[in-house]
mmCIF file of C-alpha atoms in Angstrom:
data_model
loop_
_atom_site.group_PDB
_atom_site.id
_atom_site.type_symbol
_atom_site.label_atom_id
_atom_site.label_comp_id
_atom_site.label_asym_id
_atom_site.label_seq_id
_atom_site.Cartn_x
_atom_site.Cartn_y
_atom_site.Cartn_z
ATOM 1 C CA UNK Y 605 -12.483 -0.184 2.161
ATOM 2 C CA UNK Y 606 -11.727 -2.914 0.173
ATOM 3 C CA UNK Y 607 -10.418 -4.203 -3.094
ATOM 4 C CA UNK Y 608 -9.690 -0.260 -4.014
ATOM 5 C CA UNK Y 609 -5.905 -0.053 -3.730
ATOM 6 C CA UNK Y 610 -2.570 -1.548 -4.616
ATOM 7 C CA UNK Y 611 0.754 -1.923 -2.871
ATOM 8 C CA UNK Y 612 4.164 -2.047 -4.397
ATOM 9 C CA UNK Y 613 6.224 -5.326 -4.231
ATOM 10 C CA UNK Y 614 9.454 -5.979 -6.008
ATOM 11 C CA UNK Y 615 8.651 -2.462 -7.623
ATOM 12 C CA UNK Y 616 5.077 -3.748 -9.312
ATOM 13 C CA UNK Y 617 1.712 -3.042 -8.039
ATOM 14 C CA UNK Y 618 -0.184 -5.772 -6.527
ATOM 15 C CA UNK Y 619 -3.782 -5.132 -5.643
ATOM 16 C CA UNK Y 620 -5.231 -5.332 -2.304
ATOM 17 C CA UNK Y 621 -8.163 -7.908 -1.933
ATOM 18 C CA UNK Y 622 -10.751 -8.722 0.431
ATOM 19 C CA UNK Y 623 -11.837 -6.613 3.334
ATOM 20 C CA UNK Y 624 -9.321 -4.612 5.558
ATOM 21 C CA UNK Y 625 -9.739 -5.762 9.119
ATOM 22 C CA UNK Y 626 -7.911 -3.282 11.918
ATOM 23 C CA UNK Y 627 -4.427 -2.869 10.409
ATOM 24 C CA UNK Y 628 -4.004 -6.200 8.143
ATOM 25 C CA UNK Y 629 -5.132 -7.210 4.691
ATOM 26 C CA UNK Y 630 -4.401 -9.460 1.756
ATOM 27 C CA UNK Y 631 -2.555 -8.665 -1.259
ATOM 28 C CA UNK Y 632 -3.002 -10.754 -4.391
ATOM 29 C CA UNK Y 633 0.571 -11.730 -5.564
ATOM 30 C CA UNK Y 634 -0.196 -13.927 -8.552
ATOM 31 C CA UNK Y 635 1.537 -11.896 -11.028
ATOM 32 C CA UNK Y 636 4.720 -11.592 -8.856
ATOM 33 C CA UNK Y 637 6.185 -15.097 -8.611
ATOM 34 C CA UNK Y 638 9.294 -13.855 -6.715
ATOM 35 C CA UNK Y 639 7.139 -12.772 -3.863
ATOM 36 C CA UNK Y 640 8.026 -14.309 -0.554
ATOM 37 C CA UNK Y 641 6.691 -13.948 3.157
ATOM 38 C CA UNK Y 642 8.759 -11.304 4.717
ATOM 39 C CA UNK Y 643 9.167 -9.136 1.468
ATOM 40 C CA UNK Y 644 9.069 -5.510 1.564
ATOM 41 C CA UNK Y 645 6.027 -3.865 0.838
ATOM 42 C CA UNK Y 646 5.280 -0.298 0.176
ATOM 43 C CA UNK Y 647 1.819 1.372 0.982
ATOM 44 C CA UNK Y 648 2.794 4.988 0.358
ATOM 45 C CA UNK Y 649 5.980 6.025 -1.450
ATOM 46 C CA UNK Y 650 8.328 4.838 -3.978
ATOM 47 C CA UNK Y 651 9.720 1.286 -4.997
ATOM 48 C CA UNK Y 652 11.542 0.756 -8.306
ATOM 49 C CA UNK Y 653 9.941 3.258 -10.996
ATOM 50 C CA UNK Y 654 6.302 2.752 -9.400
ATOM 51 C CA UNK Y 655 4.990 5.238 -6.816
ATOM 52 C CA UNK Y 656 1.927 5.231 -4.783
ATOM 53 C CA UNK Y 657 0.958 8.989 -3.511
ATOM 54 C CA UNK Y 658 -1.604 9.976 -0.864
ATOM 55 C CA UNK Y 659 -3.437 11.712 -3.204
ATOM 56 C CA UNK Y 660 -3.935 8.633 -5.383
ATOM 57 C CA UNK Y 661 -5.050 6.739 -2.176
ATOM 58 C CA UNK Y 662 -7.148 9.792 -1.180
ATOM 59 C CA UNK Y 663 -8.946 9.820 -4.687
ATOM 60 C CA UNK Y 664 -9.629 6.052 -4.517
ATOM 61 C CA UNK Y 665 -11.251 6.471 -1.042
ATOM 62 C CA UNK Y 666 -12.962 9.788 -1.215
ATOM 63 C CA UNK Y 667 -11.220 11.707 1.020
ATOM 64 C CA UNK Y 668 -7.984 14.061 1.184
ATOM 65 C CA UNK Y 669 -4.251 13.384 1.243
ATOM 66 C CA UNK Y 670 -4.025 14.560 4.761
ATOM 67 C CA UNK Y 671 -6.663 12.343 6.252
ATOM 68 C CA UNK Y 672 -5.041 9.335 4.408
ATOM 69 C CA UNK Y 673 -1.584 10.145 6.152
ATOM 70 C CA UNK Y 674 -2.966 11.086 9.470
ATOM 71 C CA UNK Y 675 -4.803 7.844 9.257
ATOM 72 C CA UNK Y 676 -1.503 5.838 9.334
ATOM 73 C CA UNK Y 677 -1.137 4.417 13.108
ATOM 74 C CA UNK Y 678 2.122 4.375 14.870
ATOM 75 C CA UNK Y 679 2.117 0.433 14.361
ATOM 76 C CA UNK Y 680 3.238 0.941 10.685
ATOM 77 C CA UNK Y 681 6.892 1.188 10.458
ATOM 78 C CA UNK Y 682 7.949 4.252 8.677
ATOM 79 C CA UNK Y 683 11.166 4.807 6.678
ATOM 80 C CA UNK Y 684 11.952 8.324 5.348
ATOM 81 C CA UNK Y 685 14.442 8.830 2.299
ATOM 82 C CA UNK Y 686 15.798 12.031 0.980
#
């Protein structure tokens, strides 16, 4: 899937651009001038007032939330809160 999602960066949504290749993709940070290499990016969860849920990702990609979450590989760092 390409050009169908967002990530959270500095508490704002930034769109995914181009094709996803294995477990890498590009993000358009044009509207987030403070973005820097090494900044934390949230794929699934909350950052500031914004949130991306598994249900949202599933709706964009034509699947279900369980499939979305189970497709995340062990290479992706996870941080649990709460």
